[in-house]
Coordinates of C-alpha atoms in Angstrom, one line a residue:
M1 CA 158.8 104.3 84.6
R2 CA 158.2 101.7 87.2
V3 CA 156.4 102.1 90.4
S4 CA 159.6 101.4 92.4
E5 CA 161.4 104.1 90.0
V6 CA 159.0 106.8 90.8
T7 CA 159.2 106.5 94.7
G8 CA 162.9 105.9 94.6
V9 CA 162.6 109.7 92.2
I10 CA 160.8 111.0 95.1
T11 CA 163.2 109.6 97.8
Q12 CA 165.9 111.3 96.1
L13 CA 164.2 114.4 95.6
L14 CA 163.1 114.6 99.7
D15 CA 166.7 113.5 100.3
T16 CA 168.0 117.2 100.6
P17 CA 169.5 119.7 103.4
K18 CA 166.4 121.4 103.8
L19 CA 164.3 118.4 104.9
I20 CA 167.2 117.4 107.3
N21 CA 167.2 118.3 111.1
I22 CA 163.9 120.9 110.7
R23 CA 162.1 122.3 113.0
V24 CA 158.5 122.6 112.3
S25 CA 155.8 123.9 114.7
G26 CA 151.9 123.1 114.5
E27 CA 149.6 121.9 116.3
I28 CA 149.1 117.9 117.8
T29 CA 146.1 116.1 116.2
N30 CA 145.1 112.6 115.9
F31 CA 147.5 111.2 118.6
K32 CA 147.8 107.6 119.5
R33 CA 150.2 106.0 121.3
H34 CA 151.5 102.4 119.7
G35 CA 151.6 99.1 122.4
S36 CA 155.8 99.1 121.2
G37 CA 155.9 102.3 122.7
H38 CA 156.0 104.1 119.2
L39 CA 154.4 107.9 118.8
Y40 CA 152.0 108.4 115.5
F41 CA 149.9 112.1 115.4
S42 CA 150.2 115.1 112.8
L43 CA 151.1 118.8 112.7
S44 CA 148.4 120.6 111.6
E45 CA 148.0 124.5 110.7
R46 CA 145.1 126.6 109.9
Q47 CA 146.0 129.7 107.1
G48 CA 142.2 131.1 106.4
E49 CA 140.0 128.6 105.2
K50 CA 142.7 126.3 104.5
E51 CA 144.3 123.5 106.7
F52 CA 147.9 121.6 106.2
T53 CA 148.4 118.5 108.0
I54 CA 151.6 116.1 107.8
R55 CA 152.3 113.2 109.5
C56 CA 154.3 112.6 112.3
S57 CA 155.9 109.6 114.5
I58 CA 158.2 109.5 117.4
W59 CA 160.1 106.6 117.5
K60 CA 160.3 104.5 121.3
N61 CA 164.0 105.9 122.1
A62 CA 163.2 109.4 121.5
A63 CA 159.4 109.2 122.8
R64 CA 160.8 107.9 126.7
Y65 CA 163.1 111.2 126.9
L66 CA 159.5 113.7 126.6
P67 CA 159.4 115.2 129.7
W68 CA 155.7 115.3 128.9
T69 CA 152.6 113.8 127.4
P70 CA 151.5 114.8 124.1
E71 CA 148.0 115.3 123.6
D72 CA 145.7 116.3 120.9
G73 CA 145.5 120.3 120.6
M74 CA 148.8 121.4 122.0
E75 CA 151.0 123.5 120.2
V76 CA 154.1 122.1 119.8
E77 CA 157.8 123.1 118.1
A78 CA 159.7 119.7 116.8
F79 CA 163.0 118.5 115.5
G80 CA 163.7 115.8 113.1
S81 CA 163.6 114.7 109.5
I82 CA 161.5 114.1 106.5
N83 CA 161.5 110.4 106.1
H84 CA 160.1 109.0 102.3
Y85 CA 158.9 105.1 103.1
E86 CA 158.7 103.5 99.4
R87 CA 156.8 100.7 99.9
G88 CA 153.7 102.5 100.7
G89 CA 154.4 105.6 98.6
Q90 CA 154.0 108.1 101.9
Y91 CA 156.2 110.7 103.8
S92 CA 155.9 111.4 107.1
F93 CA 158.0 114.0 109.5
I94 CA 160.7 111.8 111.9
I95 CA 160.7 114.0 115.0
S96 CA 163.3 113.2 117.5
Q97 CA 162.7 115.9 119.6
M98 CA 159.8 118.1 120.7
W99 CA 158.7 121.0 122.6
Q100 CA 155.9 122.2 124.2
S101 CA 155.0 125.8 122.8
G102 CA 151.1 126.7 123.7
A103 CA 147.5 125.6 123.5
G104 CA 147.1 124.9 120.0
E105 CA 144.6 127.1 117.5
K106 CA 141.6 124.9 117.3
A107 CA 141.6 124.4 121.0
A108 CA 142.1 127.6 122.0
L109 CA 138.9 128.4 119.6
I110 CA 137.0 125.4 121.3
E111 CA 137.5 127.2 124.2
Q112 CA 136.1 130.0 124.0
W113 CA 133.0 128.2 122.2
K114 CA 132.6 126.7 125.4
R115 CA 132.5 129.4 127.3
E116 CA 130.0 131.7 125.1
L117 CA 127.2 128.3 124.4
T118 CA 127.7 127.3 128.1
A119 CA 126.5 131.5 128.7
R120 CA 123.8 130.7 126.4
G121 CA 122.8 128.1 128.4
F122 CA 123.0 125.0 125.6
F123 CA 125.1 122.7 127.9
A124 CA 122.4 123.0 130.6
P125 CA 121.2 119.7 132.7
E126 CA 117.9 121.4 132.7
R127 CA 117.4 121.7 129.6
K128 CA 117.6 118.3 128.5
R129 CA 114.6 116.3 127.6
P130 CA 113.9 112.6 127.5
L131 CA 113.3 110.0 124.5
P132 CA 110.1 109.2 123.3
E133 CA 109.3 105.1 123.8
Y134 CA 107.8 104.6 120.5
P135 CA 109.0 106.8 117.9
Q136 CA 107.2 107.3 114.7
R137 CA 109.5 108.7 112.9
I138 CA 113.7 108.7 113.2
G139 CA 115.7 111.0 111.9
V140 CA 119.1 110.6 110.8
V141 CA 121.7 113.6 110.4
T142 CA 124.9 111.9 108.4
S143 CA 126.5 110.9 105.3
E144 CA 124.2 109.1 102.7
T145 CA 127.4 107.2 101.4
G146 CA 129.0 106.5 104.5
A147 CA 128.4 103.3 107.0
V148 CA 126.3 105.0 109.6
I149 CA 123.0 105.2 108.4
H150 CA 123.2 101.7 107.4
D151 CA 124.4 100.4 111.0
I152 CA 121.2 102.4 112.5
Q153 CA 119.1 101.1 110.0
N154 CA 120.5 97.4 110.5
V155 CA 119.9 97.7 114.3
I156 CA 116.2 99.5 114.0
S157 CA 115.0 97.1 112.1
N158 CA 116.3 94.7 114.4
R159 CA 114.8 95.6 117.4
F160 CA 112.1 97.5 116.7
P161 CA 111.1 98.7 112.8
T162 CA 110.4 102.2 112.6
E163 CA 110.5 104.9 109.3
I164 CA 113.8 106.2 109.3
I165 CA 114.1 109.7 107.5
L166 CA 117.6 110.1 106.6
S167 CA 118.9 113.8 106.2
P168 CA 122.0 113.7 103.9
T169 CA 125.1 116.1 105.2
A170 CA 128.9 116.8 104.6
V171 CA 130.0 115.4 108.1
Q172 CA 134.1 116.8 107.5
G173 CA 135.7 119.7 105.7
A174 CA 135.3 123.2 105.2
G175 CA 131.3 124.8 105.2
A176 CA 130.6 121.2 107.0
H177 CA 129.3 123.0 110.1
E178 CA 126.6 124.9 107.8
E179 CA 125.8 121.6 105.9
I180 CA 125.0 119.5 109.5
A181 CA 122.8 122.5 110.5
A182 CA 120.4 123.4 107.9
A183 CA 120.3 119.1 107.4
I184 CA 118.9 119.3 111.7
R185 CA 116.7 121.8 110.9
R186 CA 115.1 120.7 108.1
V187 CA 114.0 117.1 109.3
A188 CA 113.2 118.5 112.5
K189 CA 109.6 119.2 111.8
M190 CA 109.0 115.5 110.4
V191 CA 110.4 113.5 112.8
D192 CA 110.4 112.3 116.6
I193 CA 113.7 112.1 117.3
I194 CA 117.2 113.0 115.6
I195 CA 120.5 111.4 115.1
V196 CA 123.2 112.9 114.8
G197 CA 126.7 111.2 113.9
R198 CA 129.3 109.9 112.0
G199 CA 132.3 107.2 112.1
G200 CA 135.8 107.5 114.1
G201 CA 137.9 110.0 112.5
S202 CA 140.8 112.3 113.6
Y203 CA 140.9 115.0 115.9
E204 CA 140.2 117.9 112.2
D205 CA 137.6 115.4 111.0
L206 CA 135.4 115.8 114.1
F207 CA 136.1 119.7 114.4
V208 CA 132.8 120.7 112.8
F209 CA 130.6 118.9 115.4
N210 CA 132.4 121.7 117.8
H211 CA 130.8 124.5 115.6
P212 CA 128.6 126.8 117.7
V213 CA 126.1 126.8 114.3
V214 CA 125.6 123.0 114.8
V215 CA 125.1 123.3 118.7
E216 CA 123.1 125.7 118.4
A217 CA 120.8 123.5 115.9
I218 CA 121.0 120.6 118.3
A219 CA 120.4 122.6 121.3
T220 CA 117.3 124.5 119.6
S221 CA 115.8 121.6 118.1
P222 CA 112.4 120.9 118.5
V223 CA 113.0 117.4 119.6
P224 CA 114.8 115.3 121.1
V225 CA 118.5 114.8 119.8
V226 CA 121.1 111.7 120.5
A227 CA 124.9 112.6 119.1
A228 CA 126.9 109.2 118.2
I229 CA 129.8 111.6 116.7
G230 CA 133.4 109.4 116.5
H231 CA 134.3 107.0 119.5
E232 CA 133.5 107.1 122.8
V233 CA 136.9 109.0 123.9
D234 CA 135.9 111.6 121.2
I235 CA 133.7 114.4 122.9
T236 CA 132.4 117.3 121.0
L237 CA 130.6 120.3 121.8
A238 CA 127.7 118.9 120.1
D239 CA 127.4 115.7 122.5
M240 CA 127.2 118.3 125.3
A241 CA 124.8 119.9 123.8
A242 CA 122.6 117.3 122.8
D243 CA 119.8 115.3 124.9
H244 CA 121.9 112.1 125.2
R245 CA 124.8 111.0 124.3
A246 CA 125.9 107.3 122.5
S247 CA 129.5 105.5 121.9
T248 CA 128.5 104.8 118.6
P249 CA 126.0 104.9 116.0
S250 CA 124.7 101.5 116.8
H251 CA 123.8 102.8 120.4
A252 CA 122.1 105.4 119.6
A253 CA 119.9 103.6 117.6
E254 CA 119.7 101.4 120.4
M255 CA 118.6 104.0 122.4
C256 CA 116.3 105.5 120.4
V257 CA 114.1 102.0 119.9
R258 CA 112.8 99.7 122.3
D259 CA 113.7 95.8 122.0
R260 CA 110.6 94.1 119.8
R261 CA 111.7 90.7 121.9
A262 CA 111.7 91.8 125.3
E263 CA 108.5 93.8 124.7
I264 CA 106.3 91.1 123.3
E265 CA 108.3 88.7 126.5
S266 CA 106.4 92.2 129.0
L267 CA 103.8 91.8 127.0
N268 CA 103.1 87.7 127.5
H269 CA 104.0 88.5 130.9
F270 CA 101.4 90.8 131.6
R271 CA 99.1 88.7 129.3
T272 CA 99.5 85.3 131.8
R273 CA 99.1 87.7 135.1
I274 CA 96.1 88.8 133.7
F275 CA 94.9 85.1 132.9
R276 CA 95.7 83.9 136.0
R277 CA 93.3 86.8 137.7
L278 CA 90.5 86.0 136.0
L279 CA 90.6 82.6 136.3
S280 CA 91.0 83.2 139.9
R281 CA 88.3 85.6 139.7
I282 CA 86.0 83.0 137.7
E283 CA 86.9 80.3 140.6
Q284 CA 85.5 82.7 142.8
A285 CA 82.5 83.6 141.5
D286 CA 82.0 79.7 140.7
E287 CA 82.4 79.5 144.4
E288 CA 80.0 82.3 145.0
L289 CA 77.0 80.7 142.6
N290 CA 77.0 77.0 144.4
D291 CA 76.8 79.0 147.7
L292 CA 73.6 80.6 146.1
R293 CA 72.3 77.3 144.5
E294 CA 72.7 75.7 147.9
R295 CA 70.4 78.7 149.5
I296 CA 67.7 78.1 147.2
A297 CA 67.6 74.3 146.8
L298 CA 64.5 72.5 147.3
V299 CA 66.3 70.5 150.2
R300 CA 66.5 73.5 152.0
I301 CA 63.1 75.2 151.3
E302 CA 61.7 71.2 152.1
R303 CA 63.9 71.6 156.0
T304 CA 62.1 75.4 156.6
L305 CA 58.7 74.0 155.8
S306 CA 59.3 71.2 158.2
Q307 CA 61.0 74.0 160.9
R308 CA 57.5 76.1 160.4
R309 CA 55.4 73.3 160.4
Q310 CA 57.2 72.0 163.5
Y311 CA 56.8 75.8 165.1
L312 CA 53.2 75.8 164.2
V313 CA 52.1 72.5 166.4
E314 CA 54.1 73.6 169.1
L315 CA 52.2 76.7 169.3
S316 CA 48.7 74.3 168.7
D317 CA 50.0 72.6 171.9
R318 CA 51.2 75.4 173.9
M319 CA 47.2 77.7 173.2
S320 CA 45.8 74.3 173.9
F321 CA 47.6 73.7 177.2
F322 CA 47.0 77.7 177.9
A323 CA 43.6 77.1 177.3
E324 CA 43.0 74.0 179.8
L325 CA 45.0 75.9 182.4
S326 CA 42.4 78.9 182.3
L327 CA 39.2 76.5 182.6
K328 CA 40.5 74.7 185.0
K329 CA 41.5 78.0 186.7
Q330 CA 37.7 79.2 186.6
R331 CA 36.4 76.2 188.2
I332 CA 38.0 76.2 190.9
R333 CA 37.4 80.6 191.0
I334 CA 33.4 78.7 190.9
K335 CA 33.8 76.6 193.4
E336 CA 35.2 78.9 196.0
Y337 CA 32.9 81.1 195.7
A338 CA 30.1 78.9 196.0
A339 CA 31.9 77.5 199.4
R340 CA 31.8 81.7 200.5
I341 CA 28.4 81.2 199.7
Q342 CA 27.6 78.6 201.5
A343 CA 29.5 79.9 204.4
Q344 CA 28.2 83.5 204.3
N345 CA 24.3 83.0 203.3
P346 CA 21.6 81.8 205.9
A347 CA 20.0 78.3 204.8
G348 CA 17.5 79.7 203.7
I349 CA 18.7 82.8 201.3
L350 CA 20.7 79.7 200.2
M351 CA 18.2 77.8 199.6
R352 CA 15.5 80.2 197.4
E353 CA 19.0 81.5 196.0
I354 CA 21.1 78.0 194.9
P355 CA 18.3 77.7 192.1
E356 CA 19.0 80.8 190.2
R357 CA 22.7 80.5 191.3
R358 CA 22.8 76.9 189.7
I359 CA 21.2 78.5 186.9
R360 CA 23.5 81.5 186.6
L361 CA 26.6 79.1 187.2
S362 CA 25.2 77.0 184.3
E363 CA 25.0 79.9 181.9
L364 CA 28.3 81.3 182.7
S365 CA 29.6 77.8 182.7
E366 CA 28.2 76.8 179.2
R367 CA 29.1 80.5 177.5
M368 CA 32.8 80.1 179.0
D369 CA 32.7 76.8 177.3
Q370 CA 31.2 78.8 174.0
V371 CA 34.0 81.1 174.2
T372 CA 36.8 78.5 175.0
C373 CA 35.5 76.4 171.8
S374 CA 34.9 78.9 170.2
R375 CA 38.4 80.4 171.0
L376 CA 40.1 76.6 169.6
A377 CA 38.1 77.0 166.7
C378 CA 39.5 80.1 165.5
H379 CA 42.8 78.8 166.4
R380 CA 42.3 75.7 164.9
L381 CA 41.1 77.4 161.6
E382 CA 44.0 80.2 161.9
L383 CA 46.1 77.1 161.5
H384 CA 44.6 75.5 159.2
S385 CA 44.3 77.9 157.0
L386 CA 48.7 78.8 157.7
A387 CA 49.0 75.4 156.7
S388 CA 47.5 75.9 153.9
V389 CA 49.2 78.9 152.4
L390 CA 52.3 76.4 153.4
E391 CA 51.0 73.7 151.5
A392 CA 50.4 75.8 148.5
R393 CA 53.7 77.4 148.3
N394 CA 55.1 74.2 148.6
P395 CA 57.0 73.4 145.2
H396 CA 56.1 69.6 145.2
T397 CA 52.0 70.7 145.7
A398 CA 52.4 72.4 142.0
C399 CA 54.5 69.3 140.7
K400 CA 52.2 67.1 142.1
K401 CA 49.1 68.3 140.2
G402 CA 51.4 68.2 136.7
Y403 CA 53.5 71.3 136.5
C404 CA 57.0 72.2 136.7
L405 CA 59.5 74.4 137.8
V406 CA 61.5 75.7 135.2
M407 CA 65.2 77.0 135.7
H408 CA 67.6 78.2 133.3
E409 CA 71.3 79.2 134.7
G410 CA 70.5 78.8 138.4
E411 CA 67.7 81.1 138.2
I412 CA 63.7 80.4 138.1
V413 CA 62.2 81.4 134.5
S414 CA 59.2 83.4 135.3
S415 CA 58.7 84.9 131.9
V416 CA 59.3 84.0 127.9
D417 CA 60.9 86.8 127.7
M418 CA 64.0 85.5 129.9
L419 CA 64.5 82.1 127.4
N420 CA 65.7 82.2 124.0
T421 CA 65.5 79.6 121.3
G422 CA 68.3 77.4 121.5
D423 CA 68.4 78.0 125.3
R424 CA 68.6 74.3 127.9
V425 CA 66.5 74.7 130.6
K426 CA 65.9 72.2 134.1
L427 CA 62.4 70.8 134.4
T428 CA 61.8 70.1 138.5
F429 CA 59.0 67.1 138.8
S430 CA 57.8 66.1 142.2
D431 CA 59.7 63.0 141.2
G432 CA 62.5 63.8 139.1
I433 CA 64.9 66.3 137.3
A434 CA 64.8 66.6 133.2
E435 CA 66.8 68.8 130.8
A436 CA 65.4 70.3 127.8
E437 CA 66.1 73.0 125.3
I438 CA 64.2 75.4 123.9
H439 CA 62.7 75.2 120.2
E440 CA 60.5 78.4 120.3
V441 CA 59.6 81.4 122.1
K442 CA 56.2 83.0 121.6
Q443 CA 54.0 85.3 123.7
H444 CA 50.0 85.0 124.3
E445 CA 48.3 87.8 122.0
E446 CA 46.4 88.6 124.8
V447 CA 49.4 89.4 127.7

């Protein structure tokens, strides 16, 4: 038989009164509204561990008369007929009328779990933890055959290469919730962050991520957990318990690692700032060094010596002036005494005393002259000594005798310990400056 013949037989088998104008009850899942106005979804029913699903469609003409908007999780009763699409080999339930009958088994179960887990504090905002800035290992809990792990690996390798540890698990079907929880606990002690993810899927496919076992494993994880389950509009209890929620697995990878290019740009920016500050500090230090050099320059020393000589000359002139003034005052006083004596004493007494007084006056005059000369000699000797000291301390005086001033890096070299082989030094002579290079450094043995 050909394929067309087989599909024709199936159509004939389905075209029975038992499948025409029937009522079907179930829970709406995977609901979608097409841009043309048609409605597409599934009706599901769970019996024990088994789940039964049938595809449904409501055409635009029938959908416009629905007084309410269908949503995932609603329990409804639909009226219509089974239709077989021969080209695709698929059958679906074409609904003409539909009534809302309840909240749905799965939706009610999720609400019950949500209340219980909220009471345990698994959704509390204060429990959320920040992500480490530079994780060493990232654990991924997802299917090893799906596209999620490849998307995460591509994003992380492009942004900031980090070791990825896959903890494989089933992400849908019976018993998947136990596998997911075990995969989270298995990888938690080996990584810094855990990404729990899977691609988009129907309401039934994502149902396992609402299970309390999965939520508890996420909430009690010792490291932060990022949930990337389904599409952005799909919100599960696992998303609510995770420390952070991402719209897609790729977005989760971007949240876990920094952008290497942005980090490099930031480092280059800081390096530029540090370089500029170093240049500014070097320029400031150079200015300070030039100021110090100017302060200890020979010209400044010569200026200081000249000022000291000027001061000594002025001091000598002042001392000579005051000595002459003192002599004049003494002579004036002597003349006054002589006049008083001449006026008060009788002529005879004066005649007898005159020779003695003259001798006395002569002695006093000589003593005063001697004292004055002695003081002047002492001051001249002191001035000569100070001038000799200044002349001896003048660097040019030593340079004229064959000595020179050795300077290295702006400092006067006073010991061979300040020099190393290969250093360049500046030699200051009485008539100029020369530069030299140190070829050998040796200390005197007797020193």
